[in-house]
């Protein structure tokens, strides 16, 4: 009976809407919907978050970051960039515009990115 109660305390189907990152001497909780984009910088990543004056810079690889993010919300579009697909304001040739930032789309990732865009395209002009 106790084992059943323990198992019911945690819903195995629950998908958290956030992640925790260690930054300096703190552990920060970041909601997925607040992340605009992530830039790889050597052994660090620079996480640009909505309504936060400074980016968060944990010691993480881009691969480790991608593994922690839900693939239906985030996509790698360049060796150095992961974008929140819901934060994209505009797509111009080989760039994504998020707010005032222009983020390059590399040849290596463009096919997957444009397949995603085509699948969500309302209609041609």
PDB file of C-alpha atoms in Angstrom:
ATOM      1  CA  UNK A   1       0.000   0.000   0.000  1.00  0.00           C
ATOM      2  CA  UNK A   2       2.815   2.431   0.801  1.00  0.00           C
ATOM      3  CA  UNK A   3       4.553   1.635  -2.497  1.00  0.00           C
ATOM      4  CA  UNK A   4       1.402   2.500  -4.447  1.00  0.00           C
ATOM      5  CA  UNK A   5       1.075   5.786  -2.606  1.00  0.00           C
ATOM      6  CA  UNK A   6       4.721   6.607  -3.366  1.00  0.00           C
ATOM      7  CA  UNK A   7       4.241   5.862  -7.042  1.00  0.00           C
ATOM      8  CA  UNK A   8       1.186   8.114  -7.224  1.00  0.00           C
ATOM      9  CA  UNK A   9       3.125  11.076  -5.848  1.00  0.00           C
ATOM     10  CA  UNK A  10       5.042  11.423  -9.105  1.00  0.00           C
ATOM     11  CA  UNK A  11       3.247  11.512 -12.424  1.00  0.00           C
ATOM     12  CA  UNK A  12       5.516   9.747 -14.950  1.00  0.00           C
ATOM     13  CA  UNK A  13       3.778  11.596 -17.822  1.00  0.00           C
ATOM     14  CA  UNK A  14       4.483  15.049 -16.397  1.00  0.00           C
ATOM     15  CA  UNK A  15       6.750  17.159 -18.587  1.00  0.00           C
ATOM     16  CA  UNK A  16       8.288  20.122 -16.740  1.00  0.00           C
ATOM     17  CA  UNK A  17       8.116  23.502 -18.452  1.00  0.00           C
ATOM     18  CA  UNK A  18      11.475  24.642 -17.132  1.00  0.00           C
ATOM     19  CA  UNK A  19      15.051  23.612 -16.521  1.00  0.00           C
ATOM     20  CA  UNK A  20      17.641  24.356 -13.855  1.00  0.00           C
ATOM     21  CA  UNK A  21      21.136  25.604 -14.678  1.00  0.00           C
ATOM     22  CA  UNK A  22      24.129  26.201 -12.455  1.00  0.00           C
ATOM     23  CA  UNK A  23      25.508  29.686 -12.957  1.00  0.00           C
ATOM     24  CA  UNK A  24      28.322  30.978 -10.769  1.00  0.00           C
ATOM     25  CA  UNK A  25      27.364  29.981  -7.220  1.00  0.00           C
ATOM     26  CA  UNK A  26      23.607  29.716  -7.877  1.00  0.00           C
ATOM     27  CA  UNK A  27      21.167  27.331  -9.473  1.00  0.00           C
ATOM     28  CA  UNK A  28      18.633  29.175 -11.609  1.00  0.00           C
ATOM     29  CA  UNK A  29      15.254  27.978 -12.795  1.00  0.00           C
ATOM     30  CA  UNK A  30      14.478  29.062 -16.364  1.00  0.00           C
ATOM     31  CA  UNK A  31      11.065  28.591 -17.934  1.00  0.00           C
ATOM     32  CA  UNK A  32      11.192  27.354 -21.540  1.00  0.00           C
ATOM     33  CA  UNK A  33       8.751  30.020 -22.724  1.00  0.00           C
ATOM     34  CA  UNK A  34      11.071  32.768 -21.411  1.00  0.00           C
ATOM     35  CA  UNK A  35      14.112  31.613 -23.410  1.00  0.00           C
ATOM     36  CA  UNK A  36      14.516  33.570 -26.656  1.00  0.00           C
ATOM     37  CA  UNK A  37      17.692  31.930 -27.943  1.00  0.00           C
ATOM     38  CA  UNK A  38      20.910  30.299 -26.830  1.00  0.00           C
ATOM     39  CA  UNK A  39      24.350  31.095 -28.170  1.00  0.00           C
ATOM     40  CA  UNK A  40      27.313  28.759 -27.825  1.00  0.00           C
ATOM     41  CA  UNK A  41      30.487  30.443 -26.615  1.00  0.00           C
ATOM     42  CA  UNK A  42      33.392  28.024 -26.267  1.00  0.00           C
ATOM     43  CA  UNK A  43      32.628  25.962 -23.127  1.00  0.00           C
ATOM     44  CA  UNK A  44      29.756  28.235 -22.021  1.00  0.00           C
ATOM     45  CA  UNK A  45      26.323  28.929 -23.417  1.00  0.00           C
ATOM     46  CA  UNK A  46      24.707  32.347 -23.356  1.00  0.00           C
ATOM     47  CA  UNK A  47      20.983  32.000 -22.623  1.00  0.00           C
ATOM     48  CA  UNK A  48      19.046  35.106 -23.634  1.00  0.00           C
ATOM     49  CA  UNK A  49      15.870  35.327 -21.575  1.00  0.00           C
ATOM     50  CA  UNK A  50      12.833  37.586 -21.996  1.00  0.00           C
ATOM     51  CA  UNK A  51      12.703  40.575 -19.621  1.00  0.00           C
ATOM     52  CA  UNK A  52      16.147  39.853 -18.180  1.00  0.00           C
ATOM     53  CA  UNK A  53      18.758  42.584 -18.692  1.00  0.00           C
ATOM     54  CA  UNK A  54      21.742  40.219 -18.754  1.00  0.00           C
ATOM     55  CA  UNK A  55      22.009  36.778 -20.329  1.00  0.00           C
ATOM     56  CA  UNK A  56      22.576  33.693 -18.176  1.00  0.00           C
ATOM     57  CA  UNK A  57      25.943  32.048 -18.843  1.00  0.00           C
ATOM     58  CA  UNK A  58      26.247  28.512 -17.444  1.00  0.00           C
ATOM     59  CA  UNK A  59      29.164  26.207 -18.138  1.00  0.00           C
ATOM     60  CA  UNK A  60      27.402  23.855 -20.594  1.00  0.00           C
ATOM     61  CA  UNK A  61      27.933  22.537 -24.105  1.00  0.00           C
ATOM     62  CA  UNK A  62      25.446  23.136 -26.907  1.00  0.00           C
ATOM     63  CA  UNK A  63      24.816  19.371 -27.091  1.00  0.00           C
ATOM     64  CA  UNK A  64      24.028  19.183 -23.386  1.00  0.00           C
ATOM     65  CA  UNK A  65      21.750  22.210 -23.750  1.00  0.00           C
ATOM     66  CA  UNK A  66      19.868  20.641 -26.692  1.00  0.00           C
ATOM     67  CA  UNK A  67      19.405  17.435 -24.697  1.00  0.00           C
ATOM     68  CA  UNK A  68      17.761  19.425 -21.875  1.00  0.00           C
ATOM     69  CA  UNK A  69      15.329  21.313 -24.133  1.00  0.00           C
ATOM     70  CA  UNK A  70      12.041  20.011 -25.573  1.00  0.00           C
ATOM     71  CA  UNK A  71      12.573  19.390 -29.327  1.00  0.00           C
ATOM     72  CA  UNK A  72       9.101  20.643 -30.238  1.00  0.00           C
ATOM     73  CA  UNK A  73       9.995  24.115 -28.869  1.00  0.00           C
ATOM     74  CA  UNK A  74      13.692  24.505 -29.680  1.00  0.00           C
ATOM     75  CA  UNK A  75      15.789  23.952 -32.770  1.00  0.00           C
ATOM     76  CA  UNK A  76      19.453  24.289 -33.515  1.00  0.00           C
ATOM     77  CA  UNK A  77      19.845  26.482 -36.602  1.00  0.00           C
ATOM     78  CA  UNK A  78      23.598  27.055 -36.472  1.00  0.00           C
ATOM     79  CA  UNK A  79      26.629  25.497 -34.808  1.00  0.00           C
ATOM     80  CA  UNK A  80      26.462  28.343 -32.286  1.00  0.00           C
ATOM     81  CA  UNK A  81      22.698  28.984 -31.999  1.00  0.00           C
ATOM     82  CA  UNK A  82      19.579  27.302 -30.662  1.00  0.00           C
ATOM     83  CA  UNK A  83      16.324  29.239 -31.049  1.00  0.00           C
ATOM     84  CA  UNK A  84      12.975  29.077 -29.328  1.00  0.00           C
ATOM     85  CA  UNK A  85      10.682  28.421 -32.308  1.00  0.00           C
ATOM     86  CA  UNK A  86       7.846  30.350 -30.666  1.00  0.00           C
ATOM     87  CA  UNK A  87      10.069  33.427 -30.227  1.00  0.00           C
ATOM     88  CA  UNK A  88      10.832  33.816 -33.943  1.00  0.00           C
ATOM     89  CA  UNK A  89       9.439  37.086 -35.286  1.00  0.00           C
ATOM     90  CA  UNK A  90      10.669  36.802 -38.857  1.00  0.00           C
ATOM     91  CA  UNK A  91      12.711  34.660 -41.237  1.00  0.00           C
ATOM     92  CA  UNK A  92      14.848  36.472 -43.831  1.00  0.00           C
ATOM     93  CA  UNK A  93      16.824  34.354 -46.277  1.00  0.00           C
ATOM     94  CA  UNK A  94      19.464  32.753 -44.063  1.00  0.00           C
ATOM     95  CA  UNK A  95      18.620  34.614 -40.833  1.00  0.00           C
ATOM     96  CA  UNK A  96      16.037  34.383 -38.074  1.00  0.00           C
ATOM     97  CA  UNK A  97      14.898  37.599 -36.409  1.00  0.00           C
ATOM     98  CA  UNK A  98      14.047  37.485 -32.700  1.00  0.00           C
ATOM     99  CA  UNK A  99      13.353  40.938 -31.344  1.00  0.00           C
ATOM    100  CA  UNK A 100      16.267  43.095 -32.511  1.00  0.00           C
ATOM    101  CA  UNK A 101      18.638  40.142 -33.007  1.00  0.00           C
ATOM    102  CA  UNK A 102      19.486  38.631 -36.376  1.00  0.00           C
ATOM    103  CA  UNK A 103      20.609  35.021 -35.936  1.00  0.00           C
ATOM    104  CA  UNK A 104      22.267  33.169 -38.830  1.00  0.00           C
ATOM    105  CA  UNK A 105      20.975  29.881 -40.218  1.00  0.00           C
ATOM    106  CA  UNK A 106      23.850  27.674 -41.345  1.00  0.00           C
ATOM    107  CA  UNK A 107      23.834  25.346 -44.348  1.00  0.00           C
ATOM    108  CA  UNK A 108      24.187  22.364 -42.026  1.00  0.00           C
ATOM    109  CA  UNK A 109      20.857  23.072 -40.263  1.00  0.00           C
ATOM    110  CA  UNK A 110      18.858  24.909 -42.950  1.00  0.00           C
ATOM    111  CA  UNK A 111      17.059  21.865 -44.418  1.00  0.00           C
ATOM    112  CA  UNK A 112      15.521  20.833 -41.088  1.00  0.00           C
ATOM    113  CA  UNK A 113      14.667  24.421 -40.233  1.00  0.00           C
ATOM    114  CA  UNK A 114      12.941  25.145 -43.546  1.00  0.00           C
ATOM    115  CA  UNK A 115      11.037  21.825 -43.339  1.00  0.00           C
ATOM    116  CA  UNK A 116       9.707  23.042 -39.989  1.00  0.00           C
ATOM    117  CA  UNK A 117       8.798  26.447 -41.481  1.00  0.00           C
ATOM    118  CA  UNK A 118       7.094  24.823 -44.506  1.00  0.00           C
ATOM    119  CA  UNK A 119       5.057  22.567 -42.220  1.00  0.00           C
ATOM    120  CA  UNK A 120       3.803  25.643 -40.327  1.00  0.00           C
ATOM    121  CA  UNK A 121       3.330  27.945 -43.306  1.00  0.00           C
ATOM    122  CA  UNK A 122      -0.257  29.220 -43.561  1.00  0.00           C
ATOM    123  CA  UNK A 123      -0.056  29.838 -47.313  1.00  0.00           C
ATOM    124  CA  UNK A 124       2.110  31.312 -50.029  1.00  0.00           C
ATOM    125  CA  UNK A 125       1.866  34.959 -50.941  1.00  0.00           C
TER     126      UNK A 125
END
